[in-house]
CSV table of C-alpha atoms in Angstrom, one decimal:
chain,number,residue,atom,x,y,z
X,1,UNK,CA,0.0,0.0,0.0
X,2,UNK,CA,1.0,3.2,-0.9
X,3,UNK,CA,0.3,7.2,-0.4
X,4,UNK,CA,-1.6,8.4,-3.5
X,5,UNK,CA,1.0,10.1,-6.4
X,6,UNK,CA,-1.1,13.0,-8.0
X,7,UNK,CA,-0.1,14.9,-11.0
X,8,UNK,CA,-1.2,18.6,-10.3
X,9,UNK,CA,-0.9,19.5,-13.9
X,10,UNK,CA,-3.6,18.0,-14.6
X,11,UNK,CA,-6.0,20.3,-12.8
X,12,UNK,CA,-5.8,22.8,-15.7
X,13,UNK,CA,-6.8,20.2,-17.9
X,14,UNK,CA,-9.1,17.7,-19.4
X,15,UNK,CA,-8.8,15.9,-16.3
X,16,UNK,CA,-9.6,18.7,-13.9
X,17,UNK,CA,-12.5,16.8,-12.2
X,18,UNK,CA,-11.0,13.5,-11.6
X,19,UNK,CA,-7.6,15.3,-10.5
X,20,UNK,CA,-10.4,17.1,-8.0
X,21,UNK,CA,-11.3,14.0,-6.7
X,22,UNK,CA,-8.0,12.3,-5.9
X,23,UNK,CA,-7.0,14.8,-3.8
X,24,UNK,CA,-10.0,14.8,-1.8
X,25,UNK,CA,-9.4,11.7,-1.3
X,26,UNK,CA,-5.9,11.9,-0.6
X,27,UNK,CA,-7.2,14.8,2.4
X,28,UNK,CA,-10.2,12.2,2.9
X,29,UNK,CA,-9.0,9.0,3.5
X,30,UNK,CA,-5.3,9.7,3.8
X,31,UNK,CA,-4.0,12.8,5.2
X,32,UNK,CA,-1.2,12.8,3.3
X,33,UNK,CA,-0.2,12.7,-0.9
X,34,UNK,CA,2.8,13.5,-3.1
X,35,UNK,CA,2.4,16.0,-6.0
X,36,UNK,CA,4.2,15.3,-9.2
X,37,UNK,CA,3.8,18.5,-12.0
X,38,UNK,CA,3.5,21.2,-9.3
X,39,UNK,CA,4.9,23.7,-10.7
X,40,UNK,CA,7.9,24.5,-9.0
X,41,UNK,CA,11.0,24.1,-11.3
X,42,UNK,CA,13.2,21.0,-11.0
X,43,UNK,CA,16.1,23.2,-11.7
X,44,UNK,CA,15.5,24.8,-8.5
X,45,UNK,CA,15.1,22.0,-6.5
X,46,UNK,CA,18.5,20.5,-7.7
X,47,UNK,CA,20.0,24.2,-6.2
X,48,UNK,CA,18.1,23.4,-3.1
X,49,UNK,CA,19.7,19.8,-2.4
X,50,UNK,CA,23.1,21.1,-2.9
X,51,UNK,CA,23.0,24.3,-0.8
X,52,UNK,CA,21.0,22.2,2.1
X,53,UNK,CA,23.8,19.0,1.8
X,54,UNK,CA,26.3,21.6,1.8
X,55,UNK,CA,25.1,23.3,5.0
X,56,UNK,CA,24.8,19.9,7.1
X,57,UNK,CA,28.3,19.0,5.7
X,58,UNK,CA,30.2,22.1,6.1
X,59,UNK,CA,28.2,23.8,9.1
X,60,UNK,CA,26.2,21.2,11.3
X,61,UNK,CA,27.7,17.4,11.0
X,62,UNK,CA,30.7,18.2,13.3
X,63,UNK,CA,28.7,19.4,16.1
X,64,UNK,CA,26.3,16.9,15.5
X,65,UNK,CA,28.5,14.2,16.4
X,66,UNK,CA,28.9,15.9,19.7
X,67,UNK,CA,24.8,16.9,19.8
X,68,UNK,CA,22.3,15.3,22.7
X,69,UNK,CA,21.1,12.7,21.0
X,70,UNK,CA,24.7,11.0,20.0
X,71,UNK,CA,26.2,11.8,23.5
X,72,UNK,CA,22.7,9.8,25.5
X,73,UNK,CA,23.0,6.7,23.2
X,74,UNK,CA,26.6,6.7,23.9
X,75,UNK,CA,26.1,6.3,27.8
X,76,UNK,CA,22.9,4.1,26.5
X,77,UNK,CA,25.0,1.4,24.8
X,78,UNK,CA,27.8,1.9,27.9
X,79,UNK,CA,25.5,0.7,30.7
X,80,UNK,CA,23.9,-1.9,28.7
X,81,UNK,CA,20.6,-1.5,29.9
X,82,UNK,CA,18.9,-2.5,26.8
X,83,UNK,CA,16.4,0.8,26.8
X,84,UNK,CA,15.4,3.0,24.0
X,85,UNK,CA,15.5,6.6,24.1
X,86,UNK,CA,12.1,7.3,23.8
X,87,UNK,CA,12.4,11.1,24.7
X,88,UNK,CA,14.4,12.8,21.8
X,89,UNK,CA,14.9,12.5,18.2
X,90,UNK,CA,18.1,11.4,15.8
X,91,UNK,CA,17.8,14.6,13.9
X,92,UNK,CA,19.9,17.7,12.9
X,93,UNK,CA,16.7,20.7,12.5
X,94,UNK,CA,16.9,24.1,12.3
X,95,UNK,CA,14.1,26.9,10.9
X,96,UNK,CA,14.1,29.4,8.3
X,97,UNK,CA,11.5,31.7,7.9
X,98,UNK,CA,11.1,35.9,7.3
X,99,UNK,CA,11.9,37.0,11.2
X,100,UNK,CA,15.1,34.9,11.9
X,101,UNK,CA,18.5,34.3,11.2
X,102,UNK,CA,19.6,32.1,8.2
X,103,UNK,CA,23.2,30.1,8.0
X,104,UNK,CA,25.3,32.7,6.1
X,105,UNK,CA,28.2,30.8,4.8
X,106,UNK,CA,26.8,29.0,2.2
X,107,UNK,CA,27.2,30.1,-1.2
X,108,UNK,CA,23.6,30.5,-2.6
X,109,UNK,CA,22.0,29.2,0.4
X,110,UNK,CA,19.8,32.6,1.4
X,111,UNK,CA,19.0,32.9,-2.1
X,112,UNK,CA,18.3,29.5,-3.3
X,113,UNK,CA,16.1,29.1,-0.2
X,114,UNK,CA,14.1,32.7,-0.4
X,115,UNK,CA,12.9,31.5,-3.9
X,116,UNK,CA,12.1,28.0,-3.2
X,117,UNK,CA,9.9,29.3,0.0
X,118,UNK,CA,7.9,31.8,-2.5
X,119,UNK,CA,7.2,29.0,-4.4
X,120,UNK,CA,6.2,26.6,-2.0
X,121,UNK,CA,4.3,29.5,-0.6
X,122,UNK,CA,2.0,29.6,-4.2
X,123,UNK,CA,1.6,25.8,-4.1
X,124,UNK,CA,0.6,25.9,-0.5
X,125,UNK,CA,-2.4,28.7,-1.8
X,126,UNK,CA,-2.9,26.6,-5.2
X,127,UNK,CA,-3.7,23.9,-2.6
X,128,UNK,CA,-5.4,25.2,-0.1
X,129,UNK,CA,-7.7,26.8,-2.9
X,130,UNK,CA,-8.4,23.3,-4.3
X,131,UNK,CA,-8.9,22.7,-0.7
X,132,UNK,CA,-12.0,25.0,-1.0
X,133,UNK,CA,-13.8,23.6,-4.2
X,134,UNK,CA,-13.6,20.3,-3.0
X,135,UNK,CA,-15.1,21.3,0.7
X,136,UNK,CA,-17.5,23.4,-1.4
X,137,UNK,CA,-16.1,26.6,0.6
X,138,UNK,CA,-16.0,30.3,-1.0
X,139,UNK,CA,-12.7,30.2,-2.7
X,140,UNK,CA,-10.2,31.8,-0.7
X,141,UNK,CA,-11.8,30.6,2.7
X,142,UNK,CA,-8.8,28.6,4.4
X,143,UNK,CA,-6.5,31.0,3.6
X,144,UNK,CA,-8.6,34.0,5.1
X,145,UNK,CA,-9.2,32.3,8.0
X,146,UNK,CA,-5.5,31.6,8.3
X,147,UNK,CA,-4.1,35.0,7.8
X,148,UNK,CA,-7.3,36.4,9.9
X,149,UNK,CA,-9.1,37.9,7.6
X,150,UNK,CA,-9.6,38.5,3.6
X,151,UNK,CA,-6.7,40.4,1.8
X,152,UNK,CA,-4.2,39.9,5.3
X,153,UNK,CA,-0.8,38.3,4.9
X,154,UNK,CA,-0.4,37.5,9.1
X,155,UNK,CA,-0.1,33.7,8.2
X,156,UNK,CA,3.3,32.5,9.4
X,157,UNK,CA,5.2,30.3,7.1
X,158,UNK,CA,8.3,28.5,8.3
X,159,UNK,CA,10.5,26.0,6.8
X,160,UNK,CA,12.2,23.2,9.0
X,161,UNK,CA,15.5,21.9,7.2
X,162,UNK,CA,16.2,18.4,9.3
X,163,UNK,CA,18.8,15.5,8.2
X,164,UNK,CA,18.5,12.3,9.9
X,165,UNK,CA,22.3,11.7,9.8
X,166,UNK,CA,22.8,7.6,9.8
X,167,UNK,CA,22.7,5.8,13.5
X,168,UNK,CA,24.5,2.9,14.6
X,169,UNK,CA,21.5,1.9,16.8
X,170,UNK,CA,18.6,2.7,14.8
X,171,UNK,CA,16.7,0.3,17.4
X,172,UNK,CA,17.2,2.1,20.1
X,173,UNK,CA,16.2,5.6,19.0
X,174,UNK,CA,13.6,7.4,17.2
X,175,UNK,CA,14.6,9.6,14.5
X,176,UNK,CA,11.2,11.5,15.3
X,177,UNK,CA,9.0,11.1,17.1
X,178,UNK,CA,5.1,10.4,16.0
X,179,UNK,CA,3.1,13.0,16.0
X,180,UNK,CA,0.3,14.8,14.2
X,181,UNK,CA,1.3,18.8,12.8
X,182,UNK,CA,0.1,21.4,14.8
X,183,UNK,CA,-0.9,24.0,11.7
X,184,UNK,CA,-2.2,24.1,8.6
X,185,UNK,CA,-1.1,22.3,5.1
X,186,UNK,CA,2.8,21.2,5.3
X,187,UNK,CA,4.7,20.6,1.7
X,188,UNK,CA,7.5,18.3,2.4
X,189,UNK,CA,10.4,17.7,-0.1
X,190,UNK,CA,12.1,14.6,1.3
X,191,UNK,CA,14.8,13.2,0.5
X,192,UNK,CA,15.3,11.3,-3.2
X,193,UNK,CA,16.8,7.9,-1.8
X,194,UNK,CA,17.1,7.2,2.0
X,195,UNK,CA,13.3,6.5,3.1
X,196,UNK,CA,12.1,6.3,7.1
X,197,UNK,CA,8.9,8.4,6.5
X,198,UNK,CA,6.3,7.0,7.7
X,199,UNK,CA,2.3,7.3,8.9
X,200,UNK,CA,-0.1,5.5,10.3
X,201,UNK,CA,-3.3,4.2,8.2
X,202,UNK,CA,-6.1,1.6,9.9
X,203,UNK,CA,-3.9,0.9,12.5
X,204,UNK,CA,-0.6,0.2,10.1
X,205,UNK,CA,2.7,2.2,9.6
X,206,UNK,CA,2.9,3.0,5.8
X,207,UNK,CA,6.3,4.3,4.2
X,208,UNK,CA,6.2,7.5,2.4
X,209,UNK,CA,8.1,6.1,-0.5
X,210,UNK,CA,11.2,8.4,-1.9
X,211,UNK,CA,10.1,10.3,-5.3
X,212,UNK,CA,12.3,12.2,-6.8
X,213,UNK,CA,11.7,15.9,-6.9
X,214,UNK,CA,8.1,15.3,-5.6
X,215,UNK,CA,6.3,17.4,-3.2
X,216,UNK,CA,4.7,15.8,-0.4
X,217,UNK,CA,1.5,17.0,0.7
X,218,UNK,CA,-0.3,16.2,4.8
X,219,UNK,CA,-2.9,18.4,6.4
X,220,UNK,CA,-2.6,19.9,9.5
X,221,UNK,CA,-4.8,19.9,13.2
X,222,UNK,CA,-6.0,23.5,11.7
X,223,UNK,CA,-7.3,21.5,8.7
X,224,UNK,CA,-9.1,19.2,10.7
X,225,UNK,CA,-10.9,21.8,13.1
X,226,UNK,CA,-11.9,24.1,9.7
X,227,UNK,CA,-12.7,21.2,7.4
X,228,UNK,CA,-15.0,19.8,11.0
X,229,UNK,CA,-13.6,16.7,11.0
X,230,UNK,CA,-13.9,15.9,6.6
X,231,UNK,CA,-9.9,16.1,6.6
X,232,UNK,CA,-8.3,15.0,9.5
X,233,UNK,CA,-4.4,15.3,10.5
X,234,UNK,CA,-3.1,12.0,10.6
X,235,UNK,CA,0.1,10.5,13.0
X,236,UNK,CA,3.7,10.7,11.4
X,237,UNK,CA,7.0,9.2,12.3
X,238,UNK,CA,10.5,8.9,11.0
X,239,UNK,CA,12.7,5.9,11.5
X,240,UNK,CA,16.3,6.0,11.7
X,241,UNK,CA,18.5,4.7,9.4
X,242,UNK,CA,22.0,2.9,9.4
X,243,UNK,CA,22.8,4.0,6.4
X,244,UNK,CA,22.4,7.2,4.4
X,245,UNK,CA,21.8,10.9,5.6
X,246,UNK,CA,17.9,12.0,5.2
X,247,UNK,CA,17.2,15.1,3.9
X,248,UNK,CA,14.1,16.7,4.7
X,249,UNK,CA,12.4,20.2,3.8
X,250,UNK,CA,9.2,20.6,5.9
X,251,UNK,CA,7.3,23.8,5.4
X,252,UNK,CA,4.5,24.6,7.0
X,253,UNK,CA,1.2,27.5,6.1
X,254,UNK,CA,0.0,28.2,9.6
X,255,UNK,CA,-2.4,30.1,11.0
X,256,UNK,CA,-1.0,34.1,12.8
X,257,UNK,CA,-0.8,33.3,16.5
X,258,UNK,CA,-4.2,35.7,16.7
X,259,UNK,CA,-5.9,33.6,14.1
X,260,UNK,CA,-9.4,32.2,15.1
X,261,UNK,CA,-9.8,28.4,13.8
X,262,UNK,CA,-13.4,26.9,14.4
X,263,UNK,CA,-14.8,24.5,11.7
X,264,UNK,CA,-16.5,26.7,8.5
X,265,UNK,CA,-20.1,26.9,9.3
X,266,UNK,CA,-21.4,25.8,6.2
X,267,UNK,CA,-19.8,22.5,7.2
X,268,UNK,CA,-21.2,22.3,10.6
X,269,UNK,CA,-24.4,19.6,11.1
X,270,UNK,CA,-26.2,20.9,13.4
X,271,UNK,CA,-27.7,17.2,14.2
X,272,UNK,CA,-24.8,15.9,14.9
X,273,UNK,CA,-23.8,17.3,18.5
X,274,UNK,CA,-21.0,14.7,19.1
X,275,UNK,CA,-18.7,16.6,16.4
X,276,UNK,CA,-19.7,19.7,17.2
X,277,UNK,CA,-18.3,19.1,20.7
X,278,UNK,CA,-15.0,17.5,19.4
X,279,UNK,CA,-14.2,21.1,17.2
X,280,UNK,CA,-14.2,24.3,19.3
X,281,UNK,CA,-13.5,27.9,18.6
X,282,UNK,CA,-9.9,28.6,19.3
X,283,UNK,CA,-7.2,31.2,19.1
X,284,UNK,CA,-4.2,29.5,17.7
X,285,UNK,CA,-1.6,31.0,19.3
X,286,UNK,CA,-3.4,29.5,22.6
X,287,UNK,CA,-3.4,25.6,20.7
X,288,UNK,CA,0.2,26.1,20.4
X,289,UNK,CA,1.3,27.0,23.9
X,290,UNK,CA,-0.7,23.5,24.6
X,291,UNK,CA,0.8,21.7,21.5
X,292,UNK,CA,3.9,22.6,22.8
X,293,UNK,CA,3.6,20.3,25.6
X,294,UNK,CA,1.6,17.7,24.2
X,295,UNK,CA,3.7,17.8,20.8
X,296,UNK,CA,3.7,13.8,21.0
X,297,UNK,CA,0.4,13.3,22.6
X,298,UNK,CA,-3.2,12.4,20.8
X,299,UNK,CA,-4.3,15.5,19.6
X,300,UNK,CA,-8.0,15.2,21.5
X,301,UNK,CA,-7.3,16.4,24.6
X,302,UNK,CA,-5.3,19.3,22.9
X,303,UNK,CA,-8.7,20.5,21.6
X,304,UNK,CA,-10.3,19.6,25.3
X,305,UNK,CA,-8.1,21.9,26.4
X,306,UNK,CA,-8.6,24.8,24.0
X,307,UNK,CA,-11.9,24.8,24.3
X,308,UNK,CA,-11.4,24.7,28.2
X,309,UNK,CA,-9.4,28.3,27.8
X,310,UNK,CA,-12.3,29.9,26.0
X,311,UNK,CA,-14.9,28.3,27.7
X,312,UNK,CA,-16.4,27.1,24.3
């Protein structure tokens, strides 16, 4: 079994309405698709592989090796206990987005990764407009709601640059932790070769199989709480590897901290009370400060709790 491959081409086509309909069902019955034809030039995502290996290489591997997560398995394997470390993650991250600081001493790197973010910003609105038709939402709904309001850019947009570096122990570590994403839509560009993706479908881990120069699409607890329940944000892990160094591009269209998320009313049933109590009225910046803390929890009781805050 594997995540649905959609070519996104082919929504300006012939083929518009069956394209339609495999991505619902990729946000239906999946949470998760790759995109093939989206757009974004392969030229530029070859720049992007080289300037990201060259950063791990030249500016992150060495202190890696002396990181957390190397130095803990380390004592791990010394006292022989036989225990995983089950509270940390085999992984190399750090974020890009407008407000911070950026690794400087890569040729190309701040340019190569300002236009690959614009573009993956445009995908993420082709998609969350598609997102729309197929909810039967006014065009442009999602991404209001996101950036609080019609015609407002507030919506934060980060991109997390991780590598899974290889692990002698890959049993006895996680290379991260499962979880289900806080925001919105997330477009992943993963690595071309060295797998370990992976999420969890009636009850089975499924690999997110390596595509070259694909985009990887998974929705968001935002999505779920807007879409009332249609979409829903689905568990993730990765898995280490002994072999190979994963590259991975997450980036994520969030909701502005003051954002309010509730599910669109014209998808709201009023007969059916038992959803209607599972999706409150939130301000995102307050499901954060709980996601936070409950990053690798069930996402449930993270909506208990925001609704607890407003009393809603």
């Amino acid at each position: 079994m594997a995540i649905p491959v959609i070519d996104f081409s082919k929504l300006d086509g012939e083929e518009r309405v069956k394209t339609l309909a495999q991505i619902a069902n990729g946000c239906e019955e999946w949470g998760f698709f790759q995109l093939v034809n989206h757009g974004i030039p392969e030229e530029l995502l070859e720049r992007v592989k080289k300037v990201c290996s060259e950063c791990y290489e030249l500016e992150r591997e060495e202190n890696f090796k002396s990181s957390k997560p190397v130095k803990l398995l380390n004592d791990l394997l010394e006292r022989k206990s036989g225990e995983k470390l089950e509270n940390l993650d085999w992984e190399d991250v750090f974020l890009l987005h407008d407000n911070n600081e950026w690794p400087s001493n890569i040729p190309g790197f701040k340019e190569t990764m300002a236009e690959y973010r614009s573009e993956l910003k445009k995908l993420a609105a082709k998609v969350m407009a598609v997102m729309d038709e197929n909810l039967g939402l006014p065009e442009g709904y999602i991404k209001a709601a996101f950036n609080g309001g019609d015609g407002l850019d507030k919506a934060f947009f980060g991109t997390k640059v991780s590598h899974y570096p290889p692990c002698p122990h890959p049993e006895l570590v996680n290379g991260l932790r499962a979880h289900t994403d806080a925001g919105g839509v997330i477009l992943l560009f993963q690595d071309d070769e060295v797998g370990g993706l992976q999420i969890l479908k009636d009850g089975q881990w499924i690999d997110v199989q390596p595509l070259p120069n694909s985009i990887v699409i998974n929705t968001g607890d935002q999505i779920e709480v807007l879409s009332n329940g249609r979409y829903k944000s689905v568990w993730h892990r990765v898995l280490p590897s002994p072999n190979g160094n994963r590259r991975s591009l997450a980036s994520f269209y969030n909701p502005s901290m003051e954002a309010i998320i509730a599910p669109a009313p014209k998808l709201v049933n009023k007969a059916n009370q038992e959803v209607e109590k599972g999706y409150p009225k939130f301000v995102f910046g307050d499901y954060m400060s709980i996601y936070a803390e409950q990053k690798f929890l069930p996402k449930e009781p993270r909506f208990q709790a925001v609704r607890a805050m407003r009393g809603t």
